[in-house]
Short mmCIF file of C-alpha atoms in Angstrom, two decimals:
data_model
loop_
_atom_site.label_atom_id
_atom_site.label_comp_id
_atom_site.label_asym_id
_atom_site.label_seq_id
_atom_site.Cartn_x
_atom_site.Cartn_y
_atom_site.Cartn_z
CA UNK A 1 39.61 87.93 -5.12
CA UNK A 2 40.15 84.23 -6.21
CA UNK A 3 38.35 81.47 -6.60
CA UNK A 4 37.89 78.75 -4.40
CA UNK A 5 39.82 75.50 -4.27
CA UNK A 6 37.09 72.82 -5.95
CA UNK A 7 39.71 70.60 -5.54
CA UNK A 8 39.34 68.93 -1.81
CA UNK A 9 35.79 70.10 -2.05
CA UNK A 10 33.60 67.88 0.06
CA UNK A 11 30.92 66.65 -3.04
CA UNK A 12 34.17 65.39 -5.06
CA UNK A 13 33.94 61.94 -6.27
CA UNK A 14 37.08 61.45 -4.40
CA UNK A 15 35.74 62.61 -0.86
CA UNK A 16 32.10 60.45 -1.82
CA UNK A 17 31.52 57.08 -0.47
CA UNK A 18 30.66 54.22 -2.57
CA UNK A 19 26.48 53.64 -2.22
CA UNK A 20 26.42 50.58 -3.60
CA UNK A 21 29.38 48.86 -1.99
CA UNK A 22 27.55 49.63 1.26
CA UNK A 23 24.18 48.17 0.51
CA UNK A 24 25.29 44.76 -1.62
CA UNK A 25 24.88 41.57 1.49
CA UNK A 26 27.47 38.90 1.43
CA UNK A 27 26.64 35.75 -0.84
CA UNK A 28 25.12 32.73 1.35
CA UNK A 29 27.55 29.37 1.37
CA UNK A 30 24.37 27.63 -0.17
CA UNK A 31 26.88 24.88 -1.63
CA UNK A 32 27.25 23.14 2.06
CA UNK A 33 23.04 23.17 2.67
CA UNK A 34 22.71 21.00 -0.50
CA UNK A 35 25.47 18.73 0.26
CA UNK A 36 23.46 18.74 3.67
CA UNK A 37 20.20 17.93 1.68
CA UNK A 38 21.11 14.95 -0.25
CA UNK A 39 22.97 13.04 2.27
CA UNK A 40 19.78 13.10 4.28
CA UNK A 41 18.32 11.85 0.96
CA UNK A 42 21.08 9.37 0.78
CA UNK A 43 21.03 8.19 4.13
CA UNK A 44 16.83 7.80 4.01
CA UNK A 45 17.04 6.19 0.97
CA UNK A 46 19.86 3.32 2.23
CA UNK A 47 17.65 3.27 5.30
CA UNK A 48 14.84 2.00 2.98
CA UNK A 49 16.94 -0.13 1.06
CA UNK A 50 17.83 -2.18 3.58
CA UNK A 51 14.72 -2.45 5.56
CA UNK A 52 13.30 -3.99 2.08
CA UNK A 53 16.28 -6.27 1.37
CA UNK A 54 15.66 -7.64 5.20
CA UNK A 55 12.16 -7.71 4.82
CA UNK A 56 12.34 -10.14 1.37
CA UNK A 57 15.35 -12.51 2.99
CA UNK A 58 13.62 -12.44 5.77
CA UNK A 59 10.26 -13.78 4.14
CA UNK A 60 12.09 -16.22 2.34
CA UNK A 61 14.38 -17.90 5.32
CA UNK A 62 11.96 -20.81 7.05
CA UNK A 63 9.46 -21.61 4.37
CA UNK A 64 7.48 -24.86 5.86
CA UNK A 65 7.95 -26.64 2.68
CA UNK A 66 5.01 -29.40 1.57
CA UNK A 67 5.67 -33.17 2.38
CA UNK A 68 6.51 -35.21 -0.21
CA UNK A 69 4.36 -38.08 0.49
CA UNK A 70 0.78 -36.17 0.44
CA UNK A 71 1.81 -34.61 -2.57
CA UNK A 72 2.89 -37.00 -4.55
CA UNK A 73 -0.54 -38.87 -3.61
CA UNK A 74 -2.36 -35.88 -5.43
CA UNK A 75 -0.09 -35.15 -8.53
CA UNK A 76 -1.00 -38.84 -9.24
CA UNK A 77 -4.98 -38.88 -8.60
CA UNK A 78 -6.21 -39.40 -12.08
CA UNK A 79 -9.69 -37.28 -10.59
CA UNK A 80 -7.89 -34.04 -10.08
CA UNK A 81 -5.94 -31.79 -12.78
CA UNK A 82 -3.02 -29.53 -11.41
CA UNK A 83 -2.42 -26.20 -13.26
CA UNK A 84 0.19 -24.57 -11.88
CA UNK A 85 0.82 -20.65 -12.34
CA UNK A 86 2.74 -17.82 -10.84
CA UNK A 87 -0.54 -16.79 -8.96
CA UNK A 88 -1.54 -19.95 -7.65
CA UNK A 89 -2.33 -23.73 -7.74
CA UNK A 90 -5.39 -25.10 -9.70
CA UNK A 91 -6.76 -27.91 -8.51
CA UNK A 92 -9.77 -29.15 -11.03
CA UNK A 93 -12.19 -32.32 -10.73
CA UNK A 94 -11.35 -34.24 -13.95
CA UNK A 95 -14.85 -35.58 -13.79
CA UNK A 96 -17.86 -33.88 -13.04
CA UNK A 97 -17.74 -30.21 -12.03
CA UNK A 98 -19.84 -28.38 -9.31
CA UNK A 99 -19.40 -24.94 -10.62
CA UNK A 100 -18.59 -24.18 -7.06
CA UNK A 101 -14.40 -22.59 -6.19
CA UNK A 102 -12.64 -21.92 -3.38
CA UNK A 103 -9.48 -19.42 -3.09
CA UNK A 104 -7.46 -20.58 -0.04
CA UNK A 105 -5.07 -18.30 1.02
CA UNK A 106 -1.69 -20.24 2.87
CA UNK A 107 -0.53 -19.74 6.46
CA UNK A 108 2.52 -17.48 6.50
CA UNK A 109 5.74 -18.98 5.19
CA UNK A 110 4.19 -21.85 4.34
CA UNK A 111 4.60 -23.86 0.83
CA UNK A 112 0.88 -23.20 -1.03
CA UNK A 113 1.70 -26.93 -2.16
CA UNK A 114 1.30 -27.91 1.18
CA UNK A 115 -2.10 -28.07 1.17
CA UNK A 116 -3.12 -29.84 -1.95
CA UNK A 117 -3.55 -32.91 -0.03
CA UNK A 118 -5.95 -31.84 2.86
CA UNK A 119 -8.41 -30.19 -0.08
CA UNK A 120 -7.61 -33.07 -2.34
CA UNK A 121 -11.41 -34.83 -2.00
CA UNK A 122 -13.18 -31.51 -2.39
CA UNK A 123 -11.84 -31.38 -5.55
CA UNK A 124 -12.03 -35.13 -6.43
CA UNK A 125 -15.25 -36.23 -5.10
CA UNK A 126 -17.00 -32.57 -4.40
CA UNK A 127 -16.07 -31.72 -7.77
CA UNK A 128 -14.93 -28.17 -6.23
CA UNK A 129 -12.55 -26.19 -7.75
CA UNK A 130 -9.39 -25.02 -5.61
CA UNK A 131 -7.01 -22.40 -5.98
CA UNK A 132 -4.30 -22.19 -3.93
CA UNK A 133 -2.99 -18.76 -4.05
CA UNK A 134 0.98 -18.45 -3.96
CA UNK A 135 1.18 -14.60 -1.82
CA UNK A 136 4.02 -12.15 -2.14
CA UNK A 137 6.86 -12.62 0.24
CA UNK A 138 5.48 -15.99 1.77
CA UNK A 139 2.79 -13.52 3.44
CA UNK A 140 -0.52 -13.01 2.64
CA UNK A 141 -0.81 -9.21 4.40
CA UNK A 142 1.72 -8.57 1.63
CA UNK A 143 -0.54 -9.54 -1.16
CA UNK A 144 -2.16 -6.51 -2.77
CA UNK A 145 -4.31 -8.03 -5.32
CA UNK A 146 -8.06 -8.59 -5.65
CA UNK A 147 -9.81 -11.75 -5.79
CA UNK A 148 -10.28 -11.90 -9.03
CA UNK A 149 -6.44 -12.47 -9.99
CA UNK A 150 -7.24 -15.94 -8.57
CA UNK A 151 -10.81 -16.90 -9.59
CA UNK A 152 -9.87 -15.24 -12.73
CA UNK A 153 -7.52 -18.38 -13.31
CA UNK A 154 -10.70 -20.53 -13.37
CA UNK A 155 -13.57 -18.55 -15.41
CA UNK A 156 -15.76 -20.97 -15.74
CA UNK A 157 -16.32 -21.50 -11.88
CA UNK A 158 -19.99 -19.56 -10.85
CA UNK A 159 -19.73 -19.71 -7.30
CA UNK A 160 -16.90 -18.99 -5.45
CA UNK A 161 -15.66 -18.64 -1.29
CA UNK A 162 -12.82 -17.50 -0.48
CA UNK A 163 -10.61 -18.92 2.75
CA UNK A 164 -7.33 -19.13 4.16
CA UNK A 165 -5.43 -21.13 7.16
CA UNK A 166 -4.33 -18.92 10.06
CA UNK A 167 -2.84 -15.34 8.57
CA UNK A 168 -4.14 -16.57 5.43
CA UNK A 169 -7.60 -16.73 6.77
CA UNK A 170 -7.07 -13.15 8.15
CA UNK A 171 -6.68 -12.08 4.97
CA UNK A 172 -9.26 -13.75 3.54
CA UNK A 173 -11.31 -12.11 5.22
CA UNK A 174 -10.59 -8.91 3.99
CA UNK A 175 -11.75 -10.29 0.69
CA UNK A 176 -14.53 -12.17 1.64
CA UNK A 177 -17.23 -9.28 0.51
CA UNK A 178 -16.08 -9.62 -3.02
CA UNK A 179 -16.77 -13.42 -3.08
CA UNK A 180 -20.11 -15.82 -2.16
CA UNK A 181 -19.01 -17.20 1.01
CA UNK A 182 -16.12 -17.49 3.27
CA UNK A 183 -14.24 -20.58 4.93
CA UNK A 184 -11.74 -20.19 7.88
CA UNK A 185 -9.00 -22.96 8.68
CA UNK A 186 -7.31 -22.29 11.56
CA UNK A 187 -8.18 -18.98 11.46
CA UNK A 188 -10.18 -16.34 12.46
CA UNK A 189 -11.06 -12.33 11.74
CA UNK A 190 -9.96 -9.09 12.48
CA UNK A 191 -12.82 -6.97 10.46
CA UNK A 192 -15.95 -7.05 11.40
CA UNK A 193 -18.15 -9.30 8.90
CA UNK A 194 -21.00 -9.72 11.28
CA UNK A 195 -23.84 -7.39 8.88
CA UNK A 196 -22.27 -9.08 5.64
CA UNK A 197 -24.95 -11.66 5.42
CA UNK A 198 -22.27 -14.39 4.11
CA UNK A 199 -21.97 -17.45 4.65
CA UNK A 200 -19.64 -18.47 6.60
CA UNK A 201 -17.73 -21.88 8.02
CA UNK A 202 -15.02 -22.16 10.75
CA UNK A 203 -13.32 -25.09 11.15
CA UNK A 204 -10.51 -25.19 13.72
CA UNK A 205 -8.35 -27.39 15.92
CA UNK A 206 -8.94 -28.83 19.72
CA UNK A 207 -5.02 -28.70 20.04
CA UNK A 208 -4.18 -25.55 17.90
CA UNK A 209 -1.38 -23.60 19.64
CA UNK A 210 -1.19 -20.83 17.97
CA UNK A 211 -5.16 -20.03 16.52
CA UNK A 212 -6.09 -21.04 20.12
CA UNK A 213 -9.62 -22.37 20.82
CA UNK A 214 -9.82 -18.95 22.85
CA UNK A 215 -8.73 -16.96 20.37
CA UNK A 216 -11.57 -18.28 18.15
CA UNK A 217 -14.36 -17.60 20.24
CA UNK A 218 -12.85 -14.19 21.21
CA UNK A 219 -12.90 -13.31 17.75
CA UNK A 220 -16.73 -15.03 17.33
CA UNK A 221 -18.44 -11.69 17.65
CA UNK A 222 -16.99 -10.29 13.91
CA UNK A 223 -18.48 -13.20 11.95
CA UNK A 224 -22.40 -13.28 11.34
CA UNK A 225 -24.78 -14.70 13.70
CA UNK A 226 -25.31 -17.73 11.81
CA UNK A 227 -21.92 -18.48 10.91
CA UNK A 228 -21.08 -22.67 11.22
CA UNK A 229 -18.41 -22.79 13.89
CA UNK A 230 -16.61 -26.15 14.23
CA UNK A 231 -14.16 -27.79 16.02
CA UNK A 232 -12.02 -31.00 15.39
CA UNK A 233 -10.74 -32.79 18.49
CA UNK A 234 -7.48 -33.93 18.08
CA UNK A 235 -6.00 -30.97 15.58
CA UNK A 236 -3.32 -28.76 15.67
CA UNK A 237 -2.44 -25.83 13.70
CA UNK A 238 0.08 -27.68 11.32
CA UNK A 239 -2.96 -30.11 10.84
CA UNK A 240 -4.59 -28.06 8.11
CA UNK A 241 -1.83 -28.68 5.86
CA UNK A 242 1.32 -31.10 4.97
CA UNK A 243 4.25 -29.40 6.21
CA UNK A 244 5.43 -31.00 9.38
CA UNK A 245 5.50 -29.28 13.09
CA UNK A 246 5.61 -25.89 13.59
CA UNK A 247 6.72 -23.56 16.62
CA UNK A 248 4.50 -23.18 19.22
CA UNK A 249 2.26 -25.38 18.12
CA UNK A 250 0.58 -28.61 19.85
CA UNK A 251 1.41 -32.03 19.06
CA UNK A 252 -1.92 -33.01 16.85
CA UNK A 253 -4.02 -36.68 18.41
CA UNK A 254 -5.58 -37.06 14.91
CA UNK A 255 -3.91 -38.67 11.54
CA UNK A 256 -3.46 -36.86 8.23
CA UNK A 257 -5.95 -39.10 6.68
CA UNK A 258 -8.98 -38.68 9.69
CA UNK A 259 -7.97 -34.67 9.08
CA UNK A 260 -8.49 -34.72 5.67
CA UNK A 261 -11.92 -37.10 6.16
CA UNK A 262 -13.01 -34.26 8.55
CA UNK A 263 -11.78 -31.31 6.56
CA UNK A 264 -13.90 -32.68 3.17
CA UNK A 265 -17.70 -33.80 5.48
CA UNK A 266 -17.67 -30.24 7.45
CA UNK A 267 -16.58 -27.98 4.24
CA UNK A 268 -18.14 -29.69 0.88
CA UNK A 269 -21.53 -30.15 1.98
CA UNK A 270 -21.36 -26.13 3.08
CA UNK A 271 -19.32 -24.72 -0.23
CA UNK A 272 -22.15 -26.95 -2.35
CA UNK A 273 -25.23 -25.16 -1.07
CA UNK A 274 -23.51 -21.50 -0.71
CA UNK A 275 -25.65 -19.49 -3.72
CA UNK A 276 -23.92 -17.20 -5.77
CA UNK A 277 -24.77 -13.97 -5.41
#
């Protein structure tokens, strides 16, 4: 008898198939899904890019700049002192000080130096201190920081109210519960400051086009109950400052001078008996 062929047996390594050939998966292409990844990234990020770059031309195209004339009146009043800073404009009484400040907040795209001359005489014969702030980008809603990176630029000042003209006056606002009273020019709210218990004065224009005598009184119910509303015949929006006409605006029936007159009686008596609180 002989032995069997082992040879073309069936458990031969030659007749076996291979386990793990069978069971290892084909490698993913994960090289293309990253490619995929960052240009995403890319493209988001030049998305952003842009948008900002439009957004800071766009806030600097326009600017209302500030009259010469006006200004040039104030820079020479030997009663007020002019400190000028990257936050803002001091305006100081070179005389006798009323401890009392007020942070006004500009109208969007418009020069801060543009106002110097309508708050010239609460500064020179109120003795109020004025800062005029100078916001990011021409706009205040841009403006992140707090009150006191303006009324920090005159620490000696007890009492201070904060104010703005038109989206500057929005914004004010918003700040108004960290200050001692609030002052609106050509302006009006959009939070609610009717509980605050501040003190509060409106002044706005007869012939404003654009913070409409409607839009005031619509807006009447946010402020407190006592709040001093008043209106001056004859102004426009561009009347609160010295910057010439702006769109959409009214033609104004009152002079620069009567404005200022006006501005100074309804605003200094008010900012003089707010108390600090």
């Amino acid at each position: 008898m002989t032995a069997p062929d082992t040879a073309l047996s069936p458990t031969s390594d030659a007749a076996a198939p291979d386990a793990g050939a069978a069971n290892t998966a084909a490698p993913r292409p994960r090289g293309k899904g990253l490619r995929i990844l960052w240009w995403v990234l890319g493209s988001v990020g030049a998305l952003i890019g842009i948008a900002v770059a439009g957004i800071v031309i766009w806030s600097q195209v326009g600017v209302m700049a500030a009259e010469p004339g006006p200004l040039a009146e104030v820079r020479a009043d030997p009663a007020i002192s002019i400190t000028d800073s990257d936050a803002g404009i001091v305006l100081s009484p070179t005389g006798e000080s009323a401890d009392v400040g007020l942070v006004y907040i500009p109208g969007a795209k418009v020069d801060p130096w543009a106002y110097t001359s309508k708050v010239s005489d609460l500064v020179a014969e109120d003795g109020m201190t004025v800062v005029i702030t100078k916001p990011w980008l021409n706009l205040a809603f841009f403006d992140l920081r707090p009150l006191s990176a303006f009324t920090g630029l005159a620490p000696d000042v007890g009492t201070w109210l904060v104010g703005g003209h038109s989206l500057g006056g929005v914004r004010a606002c918003q700040l108004a519960t960290d200050a001692d009273g609030l002052a609106l020019f050509g302006s009006y709210c959009s939070n609610d400051l009717s509980e605050s218990g501040l003190p509060v004065v409106s002044v706005s224009g007869s012939e404003d086009g654009l913070s409409t005598p409607e839009k005031i009184a619509d807006a009447r119910h946010l402020l407190p109950a006592d709040a001093e509303l008043h209106e001056i015949e004859g102004a426009s929006h561009s009347s609160f400052g010295d910057y010439g006409p702006q769109a959409g605006d009214n033609t104004p029936t009152i002079s620069d001078e009567d404005m200022r007159d006006e501005l100074t009686e309804l605003v200094g008596p008010f900012a003089l008996a707010v108390p600090a609180r």
